[in-house]
Amino acid sequence: MTAEANVGVVGLAAMGASLARNLARHGNKVAVFNRHYSRTEKLINEHGSEGTFYPAKTMEEFVASLTKPRTAIIMVKAGEPTDDMINQLADLMEPGDIIVDAGNAHFPDTIRREKAIAARGMHFVGCGVSGGEEGALLGPSMMPGGSEESWKTLKPIFESIAAKVDGEPCVTHIGENGAGHFVKMVHNGIEYSDMQLISESYDLMRRALGMTPAEIGDVFEEWNKTELDSYLIEITAEVLHQVDHKTGKPLVDVIVDHAGMKGTGTWTVQSALDLAVPVTGIAEAVFARGLSGQTELRAEAQKQAFEGPSGVVPMAEEDKIAFINDIREALYASKIVAYAQGFNEITEAAKVYDWKIDLAAVARIWRGGCIIRAKFLNRISEAFESGDANVSLLFAPYFKDAIETAERSWRRVVSRAISFGIPVPVFASSLEYFDGLRSPRLPAALIQGQRDLFGAHTYQRVDEPGAFHTLWTEEGRPEIQA
Ligand code: NDP
């Protein structure tokens, strides 16, 4: 076989086939390989006319059909299958060739794989891809890591297929080794938080205000014309307007209230714990999905018939309108916190893993193709570009102003939700984070005292440098020791 393809795709299930078609539609010559040839055949039979494909029956044929430096994108099941494909490719490739893993790998795996492949003289690129099957076909947001050198080859290929916003492709080189998969992971964490916040807004309107799903859908449609304009708000309106063909009920009412998850939210929180970065909104969103899945525990709780507020809260029409407005403000403020926390996690990880990540560029490539695409990412990108958000997004004037405008509404929503007995874990934890930041003194001083008393862990003083330990006497009269 002569080498003619400038890029290849390994793994032709939903994601890989869509990506291969997207590549071919944009003028790339695409080698394709799948473990079972039937998927390759299906792709060629159904979509072969969309561009130039080189179907391969074996990995040897696949590699032989690629021009140098060979570029192969793996899109198979995460975990062992990905390692298998990497090893098979690496055994057939040569120094300078590029292996891309575009699946949802955990970034420590990407760091490990990059090290092993780099030791063999080849490039390994972990690339986060967001937007699902449709994004892969029509234009995803892409977050490649790996070496600067590999980026030179990948740039024109990835830019040809990525989503475009204002003519700019939603792809940038994120940073070395695992940086791309790390940023994709945090993207997913923010997505969890955003989805939970929208759901908490829905729940308040549904349960406290007694609105129907269609009425709430109308509200979200209106909100989509404001600063909340985003893909997730748009699809929320669509979901809430959907009627179940079988029962004639709102579809949302016949869907089991157990939210699934595949693990990227959990990874985001685990990494944040390792880095000691509070991503409270994301963590609460993951826990909320966890609670939704504890079906037996929840069924038992129902049997307990606990006392507590429930049901629609009687409210005059104008109060209802004011409360809906409060919810919109609270949603915006909490969403800003979710992004601030997510970007904070990226900043801290970049220090630990020695990545140089351009946060303005990250915000820019999230504007299109991905699930969290939103109008306000323009503002986020500007805030990082100007340096205003270097410490926290919350301190950039535009977002500080937005938070201050929303603050009273935000408190009203959280305090009223608590009094109504409706859980709002992400609204509340986002507000708690904000109040924590605002506090000139935190009770952490007391915790340091406790730690020193029971474990001689020492503490620092406000008026003198150094570590101190108190000899906590039986009489309770401390002596200070430097
Ligand atoms: P799946 O995750 O369902 O995996 C199926 C593909 O993996 C098939 O091509 C299959 O080959 C191949 N495969 C499975 N086991 C092996 C093995 N041991 N050796 C070789 N090949 C194997 O496919 P998807 O298209 O849904 O997802 C692909 C990747 O993309 C995954 O990593 C997933 O996490 C990620 N993904 C990303 C999304 C996003 O929005 N970014 C959304 C969905 C997925 P065969 O046909 O021969 O069985």
Coordinates of C-alpha atoms and ligand atoms in Angstrom, one line a residue:
M1 CA 0.0 0.0 0.0
T2 CA 1.4 3.4 -0.9
A3 CA 1.4 6.1 1.8
E4 CA -1.1 8.7 0.9
A5 CA -3.2 9.5 4.0
N6 CA -2.1 12.6 6.1
V7 CA -4.1 11.4 9.1
G8 CA -5.6 8.2 10.4
V9 CA -8.4 7.2 12.8
V10 CA -8.3 4.0 14.9
G11 CA -11.7 3.0 16.4
L12 CA -14.7 3.7 14.3
A13 CA -17.6 3.5 16.8
A14 CA -19.8 6.6 17.2
M15 CA -17.0 9.1 18.0
G16 CA -14.3 7.8 15.8
A17 CA -16.5 7.4 12.7
S18 CA -17.8 11.0 13.1
L19 CA -14.3 12.4 13.6
A20 CA -13.1 10.5 10.5
R21 CA -15.9 11.9 8.4
N22 CA -15.3 15.4 9.7
L23 CA -11.6 15.0 8.8
A24 CA -12.5 13.7 5.3
R25 CA -15.1 16.4 4.7
H26 CA -12.4 19.0 5.3
G27 CA -10.0 17.8 2.7
N28 CA -7.9 15.4 4.8
K29 CA -6.9 12.1 3.4
V30 CA -8.0 9.7 6.1
A31 CA -6.8 6.2 6.8
V32 CA -9.3 4.3 8.9
F33 CA -9.0 1.1 11.0
N34 CA -11.2 -0.7 13.4
R35 CA -10.5 -4.0 15.4
H36 CA -13.6 -5.6 13.7
Y37 CA -13.6 -4.7 10.0
S38 CA -17.4 -4.6 9.9
R39 CA -17.4 -1.0 11.3
T40 CA -14.8 0.1 8.7
E41 CA -17.0 -1.4 6.0
K42 CA -20.1 0.4 7.3
L43 CA -18.3 3.7 7.4
I44 CA -17.1 3.4 3.8
N45 CA -20.4 2.0 2.5
E46 CA -22.5 4.8 4.1
H47 CA -20.1 7.7 4.0
G48 CA -17.3 6.9 1.7
S49 CA -18.3 9.5 -0.8
E50 CA -17.8 12.3 1.8
G51 CA -14.1 12.5 1.1
T52 CA -11.0 10.4 0.7
F53 CA -10.7 7.4 2.9
Y54 CA -8.1 4.6 3.0
P55 CA -9.8 1.6 4.7
A56 CA -7.3 -0.8 6.3
K57 CA -8.0 -4.4 7.4
T58 CA -4.9 -4.7 9.5
M59 CA -2.9 -2.3 11.7
E60 CA 0.1 -2.9 9.4
E61 CA -1.9 -1.7 6.4
F62 CA -3.2 1.2 8.3
V63 CA 0.3 2.4 9.3
A64 CA 1.6 1.8 5.8
S65 CA -1.1 4.1 4.3
L66 CA 0.0 7.1 6.3
T67 CA 2.5 9.8 5.1
K68 CA 5.3 10.8 7.4
P69 CA 5.3 12.0 10.1
R70 CA 2.5 9.5 10.5
T71 CA -0.4 10.8 12.5
A72 CA -2.9 8.4 14.1
I73 CA -5.9 9.4 16.2
I74 CA -7.1 6.7 18.6
M75 CA -10.8 6.8 19.4
V76 CA -11.5 3.5 21.2
K77 CA -12.8 2.5 24.6
A78 CA -10.9 4.2 27.4
G79 CA -8.5 2.1 29.5
E80 CA -6.8 -1.1 28.4
P81 CA -8.1 -1.0 24.8
T82 CA -6.4 2.4 24.4
D83 CA -3.1 1.0 25.8
D84 CA -3.4 -1.9 23.4
M85 CA -3.9 0.3 20.4
I86 CA -1.1 2.7 21.5
N87 CA 1.3 -0.3 21.8
Q88 CA 0.3 -1.8 18.5
L89 CA 0.8 1.5 16.7
A90 CA 4.1 2.3 18.5
D91 CA 5.5 -1.1 17.4
L92 CA 4.8 -0.3 13.8
M93 CA 5.6 3.5 13.8
E94 CA 9.0 5.3 13.7
P95 CA 10.6 8.1 15.6
G96 CA 8.9 11.4 14.9
D97 CA 5.5 9.9 14.3
I98 CA 2.5 11.0 16.3
I99 CA -0.1 9.0 18.3
V100 CA -3.1 11.0 19.5
D101 CA -5.5 9.6 22.1
A102 CA -8.7 11.6 21.6
G103 CA -10.8 9.5 24.1
N104 CA -11.7 10.5 27.6
A105 CA -8.4 9.4 29.3
H106 CA -7.6 10.3 32.9
F107 CA -4.7 12.7 32.7
P108 CA -2.2 10.6 34.9
D109 CA -2.6 7.9 32.3
T110 CA -1.8 10.4 29.6
I111 CA 1.3 11.5 31.4
R112 CA 2.4 7.9 31.8
R113 CA 1.7 7.1 28.1
E114 CA 3.5 10.2 26.9
K115 CA 6.6 9.4 28.9
A116 CA 6.7 5.8 27.5
I117 CA 6.1 6.9 23.9
A118 CA 8.5 9.8 24.1
A119 CA 11.2 7.4 25.3
R120 CA 10.8 5.6 22.0
G121 CA 11.3 8.8 20.0
M122 CA 7.6 9.2 19.0
H123 CA 5.1 11.9 20.1
F124 CA 2.1 11.0 22.2
V125 CA -0.7 13.6 22.4
G126 CA -3.6 13.3 24.8
C127 CA -6.4 15.3 23.3
G128 CA -9.6 16.2 25.0
V129 CA -12.6 16.3 22.6
S130 CA -15.9 17.8 23.7
G131 CA -19.2 18.0 22.0
G132 CA -20.2 14.3 21.8
E133 CA -20.9 12.5 18.5
E134 CA -22.5 15.6 16.9
G135 CA -19.5 17.7 17.8
A136 CA -17.1 15.2 16.5
L137 CA -18.9 15.3 13.1
L138 CA -19.8 18.9 12.8
G139 CA -17.0 20.6 14.8
P140 CA -15.8 19.8 18.3
S141 CA -13.9 21.9 20.9
M142 CA -10.4 20.2 21.0
M143 CA -7.9 20.4 23.8
P144 CA -4.6 18.7 22.7
G145 CA -1.7 18.3 25.1
G146 CA 1.7 16.8 24.1
S147 CA 4.8 18.4 22.7
E148 CA 5.1 21.7 20.9
E149 CA 6.7 19.9 18.0
S150 CA 3.8 17.6 17.4
W151 CA 1.5 20.6 17.5
K152 CA 3.1 21.9 14.3
T153 CA 1.8 18.9 12.4
L154 CA -1.5 18.6 14.2
K155 CA -2.4 22.3 14.1
P156 CA -3.7 22.5 10.4
I157 CA -5.4 19.1 10.8
F158 CA -7.2 20.0 14.0
E159 CA -8.0 23.5 12.9
S160 CA -9.7 22.1 9.8
I161 CA -12.2 20.1 11.9
A162 CA -12.8 22.1 15.1
A163 CA -15.8 24.3 15.7
K164 CA -15.4 27.9 14.6
V165 CA -16.5 31.0 16.5
D166 CA -16.1 34.3 14.8
G167 CA -13.9 32.5 12.3
E168 CA -11.6 31.2 15.0
P169 CA -11.1 27.5 15.4
C170 CA -12.0 26.1 18.9
V171 CA -8.6 24.4 19.3
T172 CA -5.3 25.4 20.8
H173 CA -2.3 23.6 22.1
I174 CA -3.0 23.5 25.8
G175 CA 0.3 22.4 27.1
E176 CA 2.8 19.5 27.5
N177 CA 1.9 15.8 28.2
G178 CA -1.4 15.5 30.2
A179 CA -2.4 19.2 30.0
G180 CA -5.1 18.7 27.4
H181 CA -6.8 15.9 29.1
F182 CA -6.6 17.8 32.4
V183 CA -8.3 20.8 30.9
K184 CA -11.0 18.6 29.3
M185 CA -11.6 17.0 32.7
V186 CA -12.1 20.4 34.4
H187 CA -14.4 21.4 31.5
N188 CA -16.5 18.4 32.4
G189 CA -16.5 19.3 36.0
I190 CA -17.8 22.8 35.2
E191 CA -20.4 21.1 33.0
Y192 CA -21.6 19.1 36.1
S193 CA -21.9 22.2 38.1
D194 CA -23.7 24.2 35.4
M195 CA -26.2 21.3 34.8
Q196 CA -26.9 21.0 38.6
L197 CA -27.4 24.7 38.9
I198 CA -29.9 24.7 36.1
S199 CA -31.7 21.7 37.7
E200 CA -31.8 23.5 41.1
S201 CA -33.4 26.5 39.4
Y202 CA -35.9 24.2 37.7
D203 CA -36.7 22.5 41.0
L204 CA -37.3 25.8 42.8
M205 CA -39.8 26.9 40.1
R206 CA -41.4 23.5 40.0
R207 CA -41.8 22.7 43.7
A208 CA -41.9 26.1 45.4
L209 CA -43.8 28.0 42.6
G210 CA -45.8 25.1 41.3
M211 CA -45.0 25.9 37.7
T212 CA -45.4 23.3 34.9
P213 CA -42.3 22.0 33.0
A214 CA -43.5 23.9 29.9
E215 CA -43.9 27.1 31.8
I216 CA -40.4 26.7 33.2
G217 CA -39.2 25.9 29.7
D218 CA -40.5 29.3 28.6
V219 CA -38.5 30.9 31.5
F220 CA -35.3 29.2 30.3
E221 CA -36.0 30.3 26.7
E222 CA -36.2 33.9 28.0
W223 CA -33.1 33.5 30.1
N224 CA -31.3 32.3 27.0
K225 CA -31.6 35.9 25.6
T226 CA -29.7 37.3 28.6
E227 CA -26.1 36.9 29.9
L228 CA -27.0 33.3 30.6
D229 CA -27.2 32.6 26.8
S230 CA -25.6 29.1 26.5
Y231 CA -26.1 25.7 24.9
L232 CA -27.1 24.1 28.3
I233 CA -29.9 26.7 28.9
E234 CA -31.1 26.2 25.3
I235 CA -31.4 22.4 25.6
T236 CA -33.0 22.7 29.0
A237 CA -35.9 24.6 27.5
E238 CA -36.1 21.9 24.8
V239 CA -36.2 19.1 27.4
L240 CA -38.8 20.9 29.5
H241 CA -41.1 21.4 26.5
Q242 CA -40.9 17.8 25.4
V243 CA -44.1 15.8 25.8
D244 CA -43.9 12.0 26.3
H245 CA -45.7 10.3 23.3
K246 CA -46.7 7.3 25.4
T247 CA -48.5 9.1 28.3
G248 CA -49.0 12.6 27.1
K249 CA -47.2 13.8 30.2
P250 CA -44.2 16.2 30.3
L251 CA -41.3 13.9 29.4
V252 CA -39.2 15.1 32.4
D253 CA -41.9 13.6 34.7
V254 CA -41.6 10.1 33.3
I255 CA -37.7 10.1 33.4
V256 CA -36.3 8.3 36.5
D257 CA -34.6 10.9 38.7
H258 CA -31.2 9.2 38.9
A259 CA -28.5 11.1 37.1
G260 CA -25.7 9.0 35.5
M261 CA -22.1 9.8 35.4
K262 CA -19.0 8.4 33.7
G263 CA -16.3 9.6 36.0
T264 CA -14.8 12.9 34.7
G265 CA -16.6 14.9 37.4
T266 CA -15.3 12.6 40.1
W267 CA -11.8 12.9 38.7
T268 CA -12.1 16.7 38.7
V269 CA -12.9 16.6 42.4
Q270 CA -10.3 14.0 43.2
S271 CA -7.6 16.1 41.5
A272 CA -8.8 19.3 43.3
L273 CA -8.5 17.5 46.6
D274 CA -5.0 16.5 45.8
L275 CA -4.2 20.1 44.8
A276 CA -6.1 21.4 47.9
V277 CA -8.2 23.7 45.6
P278 CA -11.8 24.1 46.7
V279 CA -14.0 23.3 43.8
T280 CA -17.1 23.2 46.0
G281 CA -19.7 23.7 43.3
I282 CA -18.3 20.9 41.2
A283 CA -18.0 18.6 44.2
E284 CA -21.6 19.3 45.3
A285 CA -22.8 18.6 41.8
V286 CA -21.0 15.2 41.7
F287 CA -22.4 14.4 45.2
A288 CA -25.9 15.5 44.1
R289 CA -25.7 12.9 41.2
G290 CA -24.5 10.4 43.8
L291 CA -27.4 11.0 46.1
S292 CA -29.8 10.8 43.2
G293 CA -28.4 7.3 42.5
Q294 CA -28.8 6.1 46.1
T295 CA -32.2 4.7 45.2
E296 CA -32.6 2.3 48.1
L297 CA -31.6 4.9 50.7
R298 CA -33.9 7.4 49.2
A299 CA -36.8 4.9 49.2
E300 CA -36.1 4.2 52.9
A301 CA -36.1 7.9 53.6
Q302 CA -39.5 8.2 52.0
K303 CA -40.8 5.6 54.4
Q304 CA -39.6 7.6 57.3
A305 CA -42.0 10.4 56.3
F306 CA -39.8 13.0 57.9
E307 CA -41.4 16.2 59.1
G308 CA -40.4 19.3 57.2
P309 CA -41.7 21.9 54.7
S310 CA -43.0 20.8 51.4
G311 CA -45.4 21.8 48.7
V312 CA -46.1 24.9 46.7
V313 CA -45.5 28.1 48.6
P314 CA -48.4 30.6 48.3
M315 CA -47.1 33.7 46.6
A316 CA -48.6 36.8 45.0
E317 CA -47.9 37.0 41.2
E318 CA -45.5 39.9 41.6
D319 CA -43.5 38.0 44.3
K320 CA -43.4 35.0 42.1
I321 CA -41.9 37.1 39.2
A322 CA -39.4 38.6 41.7
F323 CA -38.4 35.2 42.9
I324 CA -37.8 33.9 39.4
N325 CA -35.6 36.9 38.8
D326 CA -33.7 36.2 42.0
I327 CA -33.2 32.6 40.7
R328 CA -31.8 33.9 37.4
E329 CA -29.3 36.1 39.3
A330 CA -28.3 33.3 41.7
L331 CA -27.8 31.0 38.7
Y332 CA -25.5 33.5 37.0
A333 CA -23.5 34.3 40.2
S334 CA -23.1 30.5 41.0
K335 CA -22.1 29.8 37.5
I336 CA -19.3 32.4 37.7
V337 CA -18.1 30.7 40.9
A338 CA -18.0 27.3 39.1
Y339 CA -15.8 28.8 36.3
A340 CA -13.6 30.6 38.9
Q341 CA -13.1 27.4 40.8
G342 CA -12.4 25.4 37.6
F343 CA -9.9 27.9 36.3
N344 CA -8.3 28.0 39.7
E345 CA -7.9 24.2 39.6
I346 CA -6.2 24.5 36.2
T347 CA -3.9 27.2 37.5
E348 CA -2.8 25.2 40.5
A349 CA -2.3 22.0 38.4
A350 CA -0.2 24.0 35.9
K351 CA 2.2 24.9 38.7
V352 CA 2.5 21.3 40.0
Y353 CA 2.8 19.7 36.5
D354 CA 4.8 22.5 35.0
W355 CA 2.3 23.3 32.2
K356 CA 2.1 26.7 30.6
I357 CA -1.6 27.1 30.0
D358 CA -3.1 30.2 28.4
L359 CA -6.4 30.5 30.3
A360 CA -7.7 33.1 27.9
A361 CA -7.2 30.7 25.0
V362 CA -8.9 27.9 27.0
A363 CA -12.0 30.2 27.5
R364 CA -11.9 31.0 23.8
I365 CA -11.9 27.4 22.6
W366 CA -14.8 26.6 24.9
R367 CA -17.0 29.1 23.1
G368 CA -18.0 26.7 20.4
G369 CA -18.4 22.9 19.9
C370 CA -18.5 21.9 23.5
I371 CA -21.3 21.3 26.0
I372 CA -20.5 24.4 28.2
R373 CA -20.3 26.8 25.2
A374 CA -21.8 30.1 26.4
K375 CA -21.8 33.7 25.4
F376 CA -20.1 34.8 28.6
L377 CA -17.0 32.9 27.8
N378 CA -16.1 35.9 25.6
R379 CA -16.0 37.9 28.9
I380 CA -14.0 35.3 30.6
S381 CA -11.5 35.2 27.9
E382 CA -11.2 39.0 28.0
A383 CA -10.7 38.9 31.8
F384 CA -7.8 36.5 31.5
E385 CA -6.3 38.4 28.5
S386 CA -6.2 41.7 30.4
G387 CA -4.7 40.0 33.5
D388 CA -7.8 41.0 35.6
A389 CA -8.6 37.4 36.4
N390 CA -5.1 36.3 37.1
V391 CA -5.8 35.6 40.8
S392 CA -9.5 34.8 40.4
L393 CA -12.2 35.3 37.8
L394 CA -14.3 36.8 40.7
F395 CA -11.9 39.7 40.9
A396 CA -12.1 40.8 37.3
P397 CA -14.2 44.0 37.3
Y398 CA -16.9 42.7 35.0
F399 CA -17.5 39.6 37.1
K400 CA -17.1 41.4 40.4
D401 CA -19.8 43.7 39.3
A402 CA -22.0 40.8 38.2
I403 CA -21.6 39.1 41.6
E404 CA -22.3 42.3 43.5
T405 CA -25.4 42.9 41.4
A406 CA -26.6 39.3 42.1
E407 CA -25.6 39.1 45.7
R408 CA -28.9 39.9 47.4
S409 CA -30.9 37.7 45.1
W410 CA -28.4 34.9 45.6
R411 CA -28.8 35.1 49.4
R412 CA -32.6 35.2 49.1
V413 CA -32.7 32.2 46.9
V414 CA -30.4 30.1 49.2
S415 CA -32.2 31.1 52.4
R416 CA -35.7 30.7 51.0
A417 CA -34.8 27.3 49.4
I418 CA -33.6 26.2 52.8
S419 CA -36.8 27.4 54.4
F420 CA -38.9 25.7 51.7
G421 CA -37.0 22.4 52.2
I422 CA -35.8 22.3 48.6
P423 CA -32.1 21.2 48.3
V424 CA -29.8 23.7 46.5
P425 CA -26.4 22.3 47.2
V426 CA -24.5 24.1 44.4
F427 CA -26.3 27.4 44.9
A428 CA -25.5 27.2 48.6
S429 CA -21.9 26.0 48.3
S430 CA -21.1 28.6 45.7
L431 CA -22.4 31.3 48.0
E432 CA -20.5 29.8 50.9
Y433 CA -17.3 29.9 48.9
F434 CA -17.9 33.6 48.1
D435 CA -18.5 34.4 51.7
G436 CA -15.4 32.4 52.7
L437 CA -13.4 34.5 50.3
R438 CA -15.0 37.7 51.6
S439 CA -14.3 37.0 55.3
P440 CA -11.4 39.0 56.7
R441 CA -11.0 36.3 59.4
L442 CA -11.9 32.6 59.1
P443 CA -12.5 30.3 62.1
A444 CA -9.4 28.4 60.8
A445 CA -7.6 30.2 63.7
L446 CA -9.6 28.1 66.1
I447 CA -8.9 24.9 64.2
Q448 CA -5.2 25.7 64.4
G449 CA -5.6 26.1 68.2
Q450 CA -7.3 22.7 68.4
R451 CA -4.7 21.0 66.2
D452 CA -1.9 22.4 68.4
L453 CA -3.6 21.3 71.6
F454 CA -4.2 17.7 70.5
G455 CA -1.3 17.1 68.2
A456 CA 1.3 19.8 68.8
H457 CA 0.9 20.7 65.1
T458 CA 2.0 24.4 65.9
Y459 CA 0.5 27.5 64.5
Q460 CA 1.5 30.9 63.2
R461 CA 0.9 34.2 64.9
V462 CA -0.6 37.3 63.3
D463 CA 2.0 39.6 65.0
E464 CA 5.3 37.6 64.7
P465 CA 6.8 35.3 62.1
G466 CA 7.6 31.6 62.9
A467 CA 5.9 28.5 64.2
F468 CA 4.6 28.4 67.7
H469 CA 3.4 25.7 70.1
T470 CA 1.5 26.4 73.3
L471 CA 2.1 24.3 76.4
W472 CA -1.6 23.7 77.1
T473 CA -1.6 23.4 80.9
E474 CA -4.2 21.6 82.9
E475 CA -5.2 24.9 84.4
G476 CA -5.7 26.1 80.9
R477 CA -3.0 28.8 81.2
P478 CA -0.9 28.5 78.1
E479 CA 2.8 29.2 77.8
I480 CA 4.2 30.2 74.4
Q481 CA 7.3 28.5 73.0
A482 CA 9.0 29.6 69.8
Ligands
NDP1 P1 -16.8 3.1 22.7 O1 -16.2 3.8 23.9 O2 -18.1 2.5 22.8 O3 -15.7 2.1 22.2 C1 -16.0 1.3 21.0 C2 -14.7 1.3 20.1 O4 -13.6 0.8 20.9 C3 -14.9 0.4 18.9 O5 -14.2 0.9 17.8 C4 -14.3 -0.9 19.4 O6 -13.9 -1.8 18.4 C5 -13.1 -0.3 20.2 N1 -12.6 -1.3 21.1 C6 -13.1 -1.7 22.3 N2 -12.3 -2.6 22.9 C7 -11.2 -2.7 22.1 C8 -10.0 -3.4 22.2 N3 -9.8 -4.2 23.3 N4 -9.1 -3.3 21.2 C9 -9.3 -2.5 20.2 N5 -10.5 -1.8 20.0 C10 -11.4 -1.9 21.0 O7 -16.7 4.2 21.5 P2 -17.2 5.7 21.4 O8 -17.1 6.1 20.0 O9 -18.5 5.9 22.1 O10 -16.1 6.4 22.3 C11 -14.7 6.4 21.9 C12 -13.9 7.2 22.9 O11 -14.4 8.6 22.9 C13 -14.0 6.8 24.3 O12 -12.7 7.0 25.0 C14 -15.0 7.7 25.0 O13 -14.7 7.9 26.4 C15 -14.8 8.9 24.2 N6 -16.0 9.7 24.1 C16 -15.9 11.0 24.1 C17 -17.1 11.7 24.0 C18 -16.9 13.1 24.0 O14 -17.9 13.9 24.0 N7 -15.7 13.6 23.9 C19 -18.4 11.2 24.0 C20 -18.4 9.8 23.9 C21 -17.2 9.1 24.0 P3 -14.9 -2.9 17.9 O15 -15.8 -2.3 17.0 O16 -13.9 -3.8 17.2 O17 -15.5 -3.5 19.1

